[in-house]
Coordinates of C-alpha atoms in Angstrom, one line a residue:
M1 CA 15.8 -2.9 22.7
G2 CA 13.4 -4.5 24.7
P3 CA 11.6 -8.1 24.4
A4 CA 8.6 -6.4 22.6
A5 CA 11.0 -4.8 20.1
R6 CA 13.0 -7.8 19.8
L7 CA 10.1 -10.4 18.9
A8 CA 8.8 -7.7 16.6
A9 CA 12.4 -7.8 14.9
L10 CA 12.2 -11.5 14.4
L11 CA 8.8 -11.3 12.5
A12 CA 9.6 -8.4 10.4
V13 CA 10.7 -10.4 7.5
L14 CA 10.3 -9.7 3.9
A15 CA 10.3 -13.0 2.0
L16 CA 10.8 -12.5 -1.5
R17 CA 9.2 -16.0 -3.1
A18 CA 7.0 -15.8 -5.7
G19 CA 3.9 -17.8 -5.9
D20 CA 2.1 -19.3 -8.9
P21 CA -1.2 -17.2 -9.1
T22 CA -4.7 -19.1 -10.3
G23 CA -8.1 -18.2 -10.2
A24 CA -9.9 -14.9 -10.1
A25 CA -9.7 -11.9 -7.6
A26 CA -12.5 -9.9 -5.9
R27 CA -12.5 -6.3 -7.8
G28 CA -11.4 -3.9 -5.1
D29 CA -8.9 -6.3 -3.2
T30 CA -6.5 -7.2 -6.4
F31 CA -3.8 -4.7 -4.4
S32 CA -3.9 -6.5 -1.3
A33 CA -2.3 -9.8 -2.5
L34 CA 0.6 -10.1 -4.9
T35 CA -0.8 -13.2 -6.2
S36 CA -4.1 -11.4 -7.4
V37 CA -1.9 -8.8 -8.7
A38 CA -0.3 -11.3 -10.9
R39 CA -3.5 -12.2 -12.2
A40 CA -4.3 -9.2 -13.7
L41 CA -1.8 -9.6 -16.2
A42 CA -4.3 -12.1 -18.1
P43 CA -6.8 -9.7 -18.7
E44 CA -4.0 -7.1 -19.8
R45 CA -2.9 -9.8 -22.1
R46 CA -6.1 -10.0 -24.0
L47 CA -6.3 -6.4 -24.0
L48 CA -3.1 -6.3 -25.7
G49 CA -4.5 -8.8 -28.3
L50 CA -7.3 -6.7 -28.9
L51 CA -5.2 -3.8 -29.2
R52 CA -2.6 -5.2 -31.6
R53 CA -6.0 -6.2 -33.9
Y54 CA -7.3 -2.6 -33.6
L55 CA -3.5 -1.4 -34.6
R56 CA -3.7 -3.7 -37.9
G57 CA -6.9 -2.4 -38.9
E58 CA -6.2 1.3 -38.4
E59 CA -2.9 0.6 -40.2
A60 CA -4.6 -0.6 -43.0
R61 CA -7.0 2.5 -42.9
L62 CA -3.9 4.9 -42.6
R63 CA -2.4 3.3 -45.6
D64 CA -5.4 3.6 -47.6
L65 CA -5.6 7.4 -46.5
T66 CA -2.1 8.0 -47.5
R67 CA -2.9 6.4 -50.8
F68 CA -5.9 9.0 -51.4
Y69 CA -4.0 12.0 -50.0
D70 CA -0.4 10.9 -52.5
K71 CA -3.0 10.9 -55.3
V72 CA -4.8 14.2 -54.6
L73 CA -1.4 16.0 -53.9
S74 CA 0.4 14.7 -56.9
L75 CA -2.6 16.4 -58.8
H76 CA -2.1 19.7 -57.3
E77 CA 1.6 19.5 -57.7
D78 CA 1.3 18.6 -61.8
S79 CA 1.3 22.1 -63.0
A80 CA 1.0 20.6 -66.3
T81 CA -2.6 19.4 -65.3
P82 CA -4.9 22.2 -67.0
V83 CA -8.5 22.2 -65.1
S84 CA -10.0 22.4 -68.6
N85 CA -9.4 18.9 -69.0
P86 CA -13.0 17.7 -68.6
L87 CA -12.0 14.4 -67.1
L88 CA -10.0 16.2 -64.6
A89 CA -12.7 18.7 -63.9
F90 CA -15.0 16.0 -63.4
T91 CA -12.8 14.3 -61.0
L92 CA -12.4 17.4 -59.0
I93 CA -15.9 18.3 -58.9
K94 CA -16.4 14.2 -57.8
R95 CA -13.7 14.5 -55.2
L96 CA -15.0 17.5 -53.5
Q97 CA -18.8 16.6 -53.7
S98 CA -18.1 12.7 -52.8
D99 CA -14.9 11.2 -52.7
W100 CA -14.1 13.9 -49.4
R101 CA -17.0 13.0 -47.7
N102 CA -16.6 9.5 -47.8
V103 CA -13.0 9.8 -46.5
V104 CA -14.4 12.2 -43.6
H105 CA -17.5 10.1 -42.7
S106 CA -15.7 6.8 -43.3
L107 CA -17.1 4.0 -40.7
E108 CA -14.0 2.4 -41.1
A109 CA -12.4 4.0 -37.8
S110 CA -15.7 3.7 -35.9
E111 CA -16.1 0.1 -36.4
N112 CA -12.3 -0.3 -35.6
I113 CA -12.6 1.4 -32.5
R114 CA -16.0 -0.1 -31.5
A115 CA -14.6 -3.7 -32.1
L116 CA -11.7 -2.4 -29.3
K117 CA -14.4 -0.8 -26.9
D118 CA -16.5 -4.2 -27.3
G119 CA -13.3 -6.1 -26.1
Y120 CA -12.5 -3.9 -23.6
E121 CA -16.1 -4.1 -21.8
K122 CA -16.0 -7.8 -22.3
V123 CA -13.0 -8.0 -19.8
E124 CA -13.9 -5.0 -17.9
Q125 CA -15.2 -7.1 -14.8
D126 CA -12.1 -8.6 -14.3
L127 CA -9.7 -5.7 -14.2
P128 CA -8.9 -3.9 -11.0
A129 CA -11.4 -1.4 -9.4
F130 CA -10.7 2.3 -8.5
E131 CA -10.4 0.9 -5.0
D132 CA -7.3 -1.1 -6.1
L133 CA -5.7 2.2 -7.7
E134 CA -6.3 3.8 -4.4
G135 CA -4.9 0.8 -2.4
A136 CA -1.6 0.7 -4.7
A137 CA -1.1 4.2 -4.2
R138 CA -1.4 3.7 -0.1
A139 CA 1.1 1.2 -0.5
L140 CA 3.6 3.0 -2.3
M141 CA 3.2 6.0 0.3
R142 CA 3.7 3.4 3.1
L143 CA 6.9 2.1 1.6
Q144 CA 8.3 5.7 1.0
D145 CA 7.3 6.1 4.7
V146 CA 8.6 2.8 6.5
Y147 CA 11.7 2.3 4.3
M148 CA 12.3 6.5 4.1
L149 CA 12.4 6.2 0.3
N150 CA 13.2 9.2 -1.8
V151 CA 10.1 10.3 -4.1
K152 CA 12.2 11.5 -7.2
G153 CA 14.3 8.4 -6.7
L154 CA 11.0 5.9 -7.0
A155 CA 9.9 7.9 -9.8
Q156 CA 13.0 7.1 -11.8
G157 CA 12.7 3.0 -10.5
V158 CA 15.3 3.6 -7.7
F159 CA 14.6 2.5 -4.5
Q160 CA 17.0 4.5 -2.4
R161 CA 17.1 5.6 1.1
V162 CA 18.2 9.1 1.5
T163 CA 19.1 10.5 5.3
G164 CA 21.2 13.4 4.9
S165 CA 23.9 13.0 2.6
A166 CA 24.0 9.2 3.0
V167 CA 22.3 7.4 0.6
T168 CA 21.5 3.7 0.8
D169 CA 20.2 1.2 -2.1
L170 CA 17.6 -1.1 -0.8
Y171 CA 16.9 -2.6 -4.0
S172 CA 18.3 -3.1 -7.3
P173 CA 16.0 -3.8 -10.1
R174 CA 17.7 -5.6 -13.4
R175 CA 15.4 -3.3 -15.5
L176 CA 14.8 0.5 -14.3
F177 CA 11.1 1.2 -14.7
S178 CA 10.3 4.9 -14.3
L179 CA 7.0 6.5 -13.5
T180 CA 5.1 9.0 -15.8
A181 CA 4.0 12.1 -15.0
D182 CA 0.3 10.9 -14.8
D183 CA 1.5 7.9 -12.5
C184 CA 2.8 10.4 -9.9
F185 CA -0.1 12.7 -10.5
Q186 CA -2.5 9.6 -9.4
V187 CA -0.2 8.5 -6.4
G188 CA -0.3 12.4 -5.2
K189 CA -4.0 13.1 -6.1
V190 CA -5.0 10.1 -3.6
A191 CA -3.2 11.5 -0.8
Y192 CA -4.9 14.8 -1.7
D193 CA -8.2 13.3 -1.6
M194 CA -7.4 12.2 1.7
G195 CA -6.5 15.6 2.8
D196 CA -3.1 14.2 3.5
Y197 CA -0.7 17.0 1.9
Y198 CA 2.3 15.4 3.5
H199 CA 2.4 12.7 1.1
A200 CA 0.3 14.3 -1.6
I201 CA 3.0 17.3 -2.1
P202 CA 6.2 15.4 -3.1
W203 CA 4.4 13.3 -5.7
L204 CA 2.4 16.5 -7.1
E205 CA 5.8 18.0 -7.3
E206 CA 7.1 15.4 -9.2
A207 CA 4.5 15.2 -11.6
V208 CA 4.5 18.7 -12.3
S209 CA 8.5 18.7 -13.0
L210 CA 7.8 15.8 -15.5
F211 CA 4.8 17.5 -16.9
R212 CA 6.9 20.5 -17.5
G213 CA 9.7 18.6 -19.2
S214 CA 7.3 16.9 -21.7
Y215 CA 4.8 19.9 -21.7
G216 CA 2.9 19.6 -25.3
E217 CA 3.5 15.7 -25.8
W218 CA 0.1 14.2 -26.1
K219 CA -0.4 10.9 -24.6
T220 CA -3.3 9.0 -25.0
E221 CA -3.4 7.0 -22.0
D222 CA -3.1 9.9 -19.4
E223 CA -5.7 11.2 -17.4
A224 CA -4.1 14.5 -16.1
S225 CA -2.3 17.4 -17.6
L226 CA 0.4 20.3 -16.3
E227 CA -2.5 22.3 -15.5
D228 CA -4.3 19.3 -13.4
A229 CA -1.0 18.9 -11.3
L230 CA -0.4 22.8 -10.8
D231 CA -4.2 23.0 -9.6
H232 CA -4.0 20.4 -7.3
L233 CA -0.4 21.3 -5.9
A234 CA -1.3 24.6 -5.6
F235 CA -4.2 24.0 -3.1
A236 CA -2.2 21.4 -1.6
Y237 CA 0.3 24.2 -0.7
F238 CA -2.0 26.3 0.2
Q239 CA -3.7 23.8 3.0
A240 CA -0.4 23.1 4.0
G241 CA 0.2 26.8 4.9
N242 CA 2.5 27.8 2.4
V243 CA 0.7 30.7 0.4
S244 CA 3.8 31.8 -1.6
C245 CA 4.3 28.4 -3.2
A246 CA 0.6 28.3 -3.9
L247 CA 0.5 31.9 -5.5
S248 CA 3.5 31.1 -7.7
L249 CA 2.1 27.6 -8.7
S250 CA -1.5 29.8 -9.6
R251 CA 0.0 32.2 -11.5
E252 CA 2.1 29.3 -13.8
F253 CA -1.2 27.7 -14.3
L254 CA -2.9 30.9 -15.6
L255 CA 0.0 30.8 -18.3
Y256 CA -1.5 28.0 -19.8
S257 CA -5.2 28.9 -19.0
P258 CA -5.4 32.4 -18.6
D259 CA -9.4 32.3 -18.9
N260 CA -9.8 30.3 -15.6
K261 CA -11.8 32.3 -13.5
R262 CA -11.4 30.2 -10.4
M263 CA -7.6 30.2 -10.6
S264 CA -7.5 33.9 -11.0
R265 CA -9.9 34.1 -7.9
N266 CA -7.4 32.2 -6.2
V267 CA -4.2 34.3 -7.1
L268 CA -6.0 37.6 -6.2
K269 CA -6.9 36.0 -2.5
Y270 CA -3.2 34.4 -2.2
E271 CA -1.7 38.0 -3.0
K272 CA -4.0 39.8 -0.7
L273 CA -3.1 37.3 2.2
L274 CA 0.3 37.8 1.7
A275 CA 0.0 41.6 1.6
E276 CA -1.6 41.3 4.8
S277 CA 1.0 39.1 6.2
P278 CA 4.5 39.5 4.9
T279 CA 5.9 36.9 6.8
R280 CA 4.2 34.4 5.0
V281 CA 6.8 35.1 2.4
V282 CA 9.5 33.7 4.1
A283 CA 8.0 31.6 6.6
E284 CA 9.2 27.9 6.1
T285 CA 6.2 25.4 6.8
V286 CA 7.2 22.1 8.1
I287 CA 4.4 19.4 7.2
Q288 CA 4.0 16.8 9.8
R289 CA 3.5 13.3 8.5
P290 CA -0.1 12.2 9.5
N291 CA 0.2 9.9 12.3
V292 CA -2.0 6.5 12.6
P293 CA -4.0 6.6 16.0
H294 CA -3.8 3.0 16.5
L295 CA 0.1 2.9 15.9
Q296 CA 1.6 3.9 19.1
T297 CA 4.9 1.8 18.4
R298 CA 5.6 3.4 14.8
D299 CA 8.9 4.5 15.3
T300 CA 10.3 1.5 16.8
Y301 CA 8.5 -0.6 14.4
E302 CA 9.8 1.2 11.4
G303 CA 13.4 1.3 13.0
L304 CA 13.3 -2.5 13.1
C305 CA 11.9 -2.8 9.5
Q306 CA 14.9 -0.7 8.1
T307 CA 17.4 -2.6 9.8
L308 CA 15.8 -5.9 10.0
G309 CA 16.2 -6.0 13.7
S310 CA 19.3 -6.7 16.0
Q311 CA 19.1 -10.0 17.6
P312 CA 21.9 -10.9 20.5
T313 CA 23.6 -14.1 19.7
H314 CA 24.5 -17.2 21.5
Y315 CA 27.8 -16.3 22.8
Q316 CA 26.2 -12.7 24.4
I317 CA 23.6 -15.0 26.0
P318 CA 24.7 -18.5 26.6
S319 CA 21.3 -19.6 27.9
L320 CA 20.5 -19.4 23.8
Y321 CA 21.3 -22.6 22.3
C322 CA 21.1 -24.8 19.1
S323 CA 19.9 -28.6 19.2
Y324 CA 18.3 -31.1 17.0
E325 CA 14.7 -31.5 18.4
T326 CA 12.5 -34.8 18.6
N327 CA 10.8 -33.6 22.1
S328 CA 10.9 -37.5 23.0
S329 CA 8.3 -37.9 20.1
P330 CA 8.9 -41.2 18.0
Y331 CA 7.7 -39.1 15.1
L332 CA 11.0 -36.9 15.2
L333 CA 13.4 -39.8 15.9
L334 CA 14.3 -40.7 12.6
Q335 CA 14.2 -37.0 11.5
P336 CA 15.0 -34.4 14.3
I337 CA 14.2 -30.9 13.5
R338 CA 16.8 -27.9 13.9
K339 CA 15.8 -25.9 17.0
E340 CA 17.4 -22.7 17.8
V341 CA 16.3 -20.7 20.6
I342 CA 16.3 -17.1 19.9
H343 CA 14.8 -15.6 22.9
L344 CA 13.8 -16.4 26.5
E345 CA 11.3 -13.8 27.6
P346 CA 8.8 -14.2 25.8
Y347 CA 10.3 -17.8 24.6
V348 CA 10.7 -18.0 21.4
V349 CA 12.0 -20.9 19.3
L350 CA 12.8 -21.1 15.6
Y351 CA 12.9 -24.3 13.7
H352 CA 14.6 -24.3 10.6
D353 CA 13.5 -25.8 7.2
F354 CA 10.5 -26.7 8.8
V355 CA 8.8 -27.2 5.5
N356 CA 10.7 -27.9 2.4
D357 CA 10.1 -26.0 -1.1
L358 CA 7.8 -28.5 -2.6
E359 CA 5.8 -28.6 0.7
A360 CA 5.8 -24.9 0.6
Q361 CA 4.5 -24.6 -3.0
K362 CA 1.8 -27.2 -2.4
I363 CA 0.4 -25.1 0.6
R364 CA 0.3 -21.9 -1.8
G365 CA -1.5 -23.8 -4.4
L366 CA -4.1 -25.0 -1.9
A367 CA -4.5 -21.7 -0.5
E368 CA -4.5 -19.7 -3.8
P369 CA -8.3 -20.2 -4.9
W370 CA -9.8 -19.4 -1.6
L371 CA -7.8 -16.4 -0.8
Q372 CA -9.8 -13.4 0.8
R373 CA -9.0 -10.1 2.1
S374 CA -7.6 -10.4 5.6
V375 CA -9.5 -9.0 8.3
V376 CA -9.0 -7.9 12.1
A377 CA -11.0 -8.4 15.1
S378 CA -12.9 -5.0 15.8
G379 CA -15.4 -5.7 18.8
E380 CA -17.5 -8.5 18.1
K381 CA -16.8 -8.0 14.1
Q382 CA -14.2 -8.8 11.8
L383 CA -13.5 -6.3 9.4
P384 CA -10.8 -5.4 6.8
V385 CA -8.4 -2.6 8.0
E386 CA -5.8 -0.2 6.3
Y387 CA -3.1 -1.6 9.0
R388 CA -3.5 -5.1 7.6
I389 CA -2.9 -5.4 4.0
S390 CA -3.2 -9.0 2.9
K391 CA -5.3 -12.1 1.7
S392 CA -5.9 -15.5 3.7
A393 CA -7.5 -18.6 3.4
W394 CA -8.5 -21.1 6.1
L395 CA -7.4 -24.7 5.4
K396 CA -9.0 -27.5 6.7
D397 CA -6.5 -30.8 7.2
T398 CA -9.5 -32.8 5.1
V399 CA -7.8 -30.6 2.2
D400 CA -5.2 -32.8 1.8
P401 CA -2.8 -35.2 3.5
L402 CA 0.1 -32.7 3.6
L403 CA -2.2 -30.5 5.9
V404 CA -2.4 -33.5 8.6
T405 CA 1.4 -34.1 8.3
L406 CA 2.0 -30.6 9.2
D407 CA -0.1 -31.1 12.3
H408 CA 1.6 -34.3 13.4
R409 CA 4.9 -32.3 12.9
I410 CA 3.5 -29.4 14.8
G411 CA 2.0 -31.3 17.9
A412 CA 5.4 -33.4 18.0
L413 CA 7.5 -30.2 18.3
T414 CA 5.2 -28.3 20.5
G415 CA 3.8 -31.2 22.7
L416 CA 0.4 -29.6 22.3
D417 CA -3.2 -30.6 20.8
V418 CA -3.1 -29.1 17.5
Q419 CA -6.7 -30.5 16.2
P420 CA -9.9 -28.5 16.0
P421 CA -11.5 -27.2 18.1
Y422 CA -8.5 -26.9 20.1
A423 CA -6.3 -25.0 17.5
E424 CA -7.4 -23.3 14.1
Y425 CA -7.1 -24.4 11.1
L426 CA -4.3 -23.5 8.9
Q427 CA -4.1 -19.6 8.0
V428 CA -2.1 -19.2 4.6
V429 CA -1.5 -15.6 3.9
N430 CA 0.0 -13.4 0.9
Y431 CA 0.7 -10.0 1.2
G432 CA 0.1 -7.3 -1.8
I433 CA 1.8 -4.3 -2.9
G434 CA 3.5 -2.9 0.1
G435 CA 1.5 -5.5 2.1
H436 CA 2.1 -5.4 5.7
Y437 CA 0.7 -5.9 9.3
E438 CA 1.2 -3.4 11.9
P439 CA 2.1 -4.1 15.7
H440 CA -0.4 -6.5 17.0
F441 CA -1.1 -9.2 19.2
D442 CA -2.3 -12.9 18.2
H443 CA -4.1 -13.1 21.6
A444 CA -7.6 -11.6 22.2
T445 CA -7.2 -8.6 24.2
S446 CA -10.9 -8.3 24.9
P447 CA -13.5 -10.4 26.1
T448 CA -16.1 -9.8 23.5
S449 CA -13.4 -10.7 20.8
P450 CA -14.6 -13.1 17.9
L451 CA -11.9 -15.6 19.2
Y452 CA -14.1 -16.7 21.6
R453 CA -16.8 -18.2 20.0
M454 CA -14.4 -21.2 19.1
K455 CA -15.4 -21.7 23.1
S456 CA -11.9 -23.3 23.5
G457 CA -10.5 -20.2 25.1
N458 CA -7.7 -17.7 24.1
R459 CA -4.7 -18.2 21.8
V460 CA -2.4 -19.7 24.0
A461 CA 0.6 -20.0 21.2
T462 CA 1.4 -19.2 17.5
F463 CA 3.3 -21.4 15.2
M464 CA 4.2 -19.3 12.1
I465 CA 5.6 -20.9 9.1
Y466 CA 7.6 -19.3 6.4
N467 CA 10.1 -22.4 5.2
A468 CA 11.3 -22.0 8.7
A469 CA 8.9 -21.8 11.3
L470 CA 8.5 -19.5 14.7
F471 CA 7.3 -21.0 18.0
W472 CA 6.0 -18.5 21.0
W473 CA 3.5 -18.5 23.8
N474 CA 1.0 -15.8 23.8
L475 CA -0.3 -16.4 27.2
H476 CA 1.4 -16.5 30.5
R477 CA 0.6 -19.6 32.6
S478 CA -1.6 -17.9 34.7
G479 CA -3.7 -17.1 31.4
E480 CA -2.8 -13.5 31.2
G481 CA -1.5 -12.0 27.7
D482 CA 2.1 -11.5 27.5
G483 CA 2.4 -7.7 26.2
D484 CA 6.0 -8.5 25.4
T485 CA 4.6 -10.5 22.3
L486 CA 3.6 -7.5 20.3
H487 CA 5.0 -8.2 16.9
A488 CA 4.4 -7.3 13.2
G489 CA 5.1 -7.9 9.6
C490 CA 6.8 -5.1 7.7
P491 CA 5.6 -4.0 4.1
V492 CA 6.9 -6.0 1.6
L493 CA 9.2 -3.9 -0.6
V494 CA 9.5 -6.0 -3.5
G495 CA 8.6 -9.9 -4.6
D496 CA 6.1 -11.8 -2.9
K497 CA 5.6 -12.7 0.9
W498 CA 4.0 -15.9 2.3
V499 CA 3.2 -17.2 5.7
A500 CA 1.2 -19.5 7.2
N501 CA -0.2 -19.7 11.1
K502 CA -1.5 -22.3 13.1
W503 CA -2.9 -20.6 16.3
I504 CA -3.4 -23.0 19.4
H505 CA -5.9 -22.4 22.0
E506 CA -6.0 -23.2 25.8
Y507 CA -8.3 -25.7 25.9
G508 CA -7.2 -28.9 25.5
Q509 CA -3.8 -28.0 26.9
E510 CA -4.3 -28.3 30.7
F511 CA -2.0 -31.5 30.8
R512 CA 0.2 -30.5 28.2
R513 CA 1.0 -27.0 29.5
P514 CA -0.1 -26.9 33.0
C515 CA -1.6 -23.7 34.4
S516 CA 0.1 -21.2 37.1
S517 CA -1.2 -19.0 39.8
S518 CA 1.8 -16.9 39.7
P519 CA 1.7 -14.3 37.1
E520 CA 5.5 -14.5 37.2
D521 CA 5.2 -17.6 35.0

């Protein structure tokens, strides 16, 4: 394993600490931070209250309808009741001319549902947008890929990696939560709409299987049906080259919807294709997982995420050591920090318990109201991208005295000037559903990078805090970027992940970390 892979292993950490969500989330970005996802619970609680009131109103209405039904039924069942009785004859005519019309056209039902709809419309602006559903579905596919999770297991609420005959439980929830057929269909449809049949097929297969098992059971909340799932799965198989499966599924669709002309035409087309090329019947179609062009180190990255890396211990490399660090700073004399050198080239140091739980909670609380979708440098712009799913906030040291204390602590440990403009403000990041950051460099690799707008040079070093803290140099002493500092954040499998970064720039460090003309330094 090379230095870059080792560093990636160090930073590919799944943190399971939960935050205390407050504030509002932008629609379309709810999925990108778990604190925003948690905030979505509040409008759903309001919706539950509205639905409770609606159910009570409907229950009263149904009780009244049941009373009417029982009264009329009893009259029909009483064989001793002659229609010749003028009173009964009158009430029969009245029922048929008036009572039934009032029952059928009662406004009570529409008033009940109108109240529910009005209440929904009032909270609708606080609900996740369709983009959030797409983002959450892509997150499930990401977890499926990176951790090699079994789709059928996921649908049953089980987080298992299946490799051959080996089954590994990656996470055991206290309470199993299964996905419905409609849930699986929505995930598959997101992939289907992107032309990603590698992911669409297993999710749609699971949707079809679940819809078959509950066929005929109508669920109010479902958007899709067995016919929808069969339709999408058949075409996905056709697009993937498996005409035989497409034909079988299309024929099954016609059993439920025999008048569908489009599907009938598809069946004729598939039959013709198979007749022209019989080898298609037995041909096994291997659907390739779609690759992402920017991620050339995917296999190494995902392998490290699955194993949490493998780092040599001090007895294997004697030059790695632990110590109580003061860095000759008066600030640390009374309370040294435990330092562990965990890599030499590139030089990477771990500071244990850099912040305590109360400090971590305070930092999260300060950041939450300001969290926005994280962006990356793209040319001269900064844009949100699929390979970085999180929200981040920048905290000035004037926001709270704790941030000043952190700056003093970082400066004392590193010996560097961490005050703006020689360093950036503290960036606090919260990762969402399957939130991740694929392999990347912290330092600018292009002269047009927005990082240079600070006019304080490139990012010479990174200080990353997650209760413990990591420190490494991004640049050689010559000023050249260190290619071995490629690092990543693995997708969050479960829970909440928070990190805080302090990026320190070149300028202002000239006498603290002198330059060198040697590219080896």
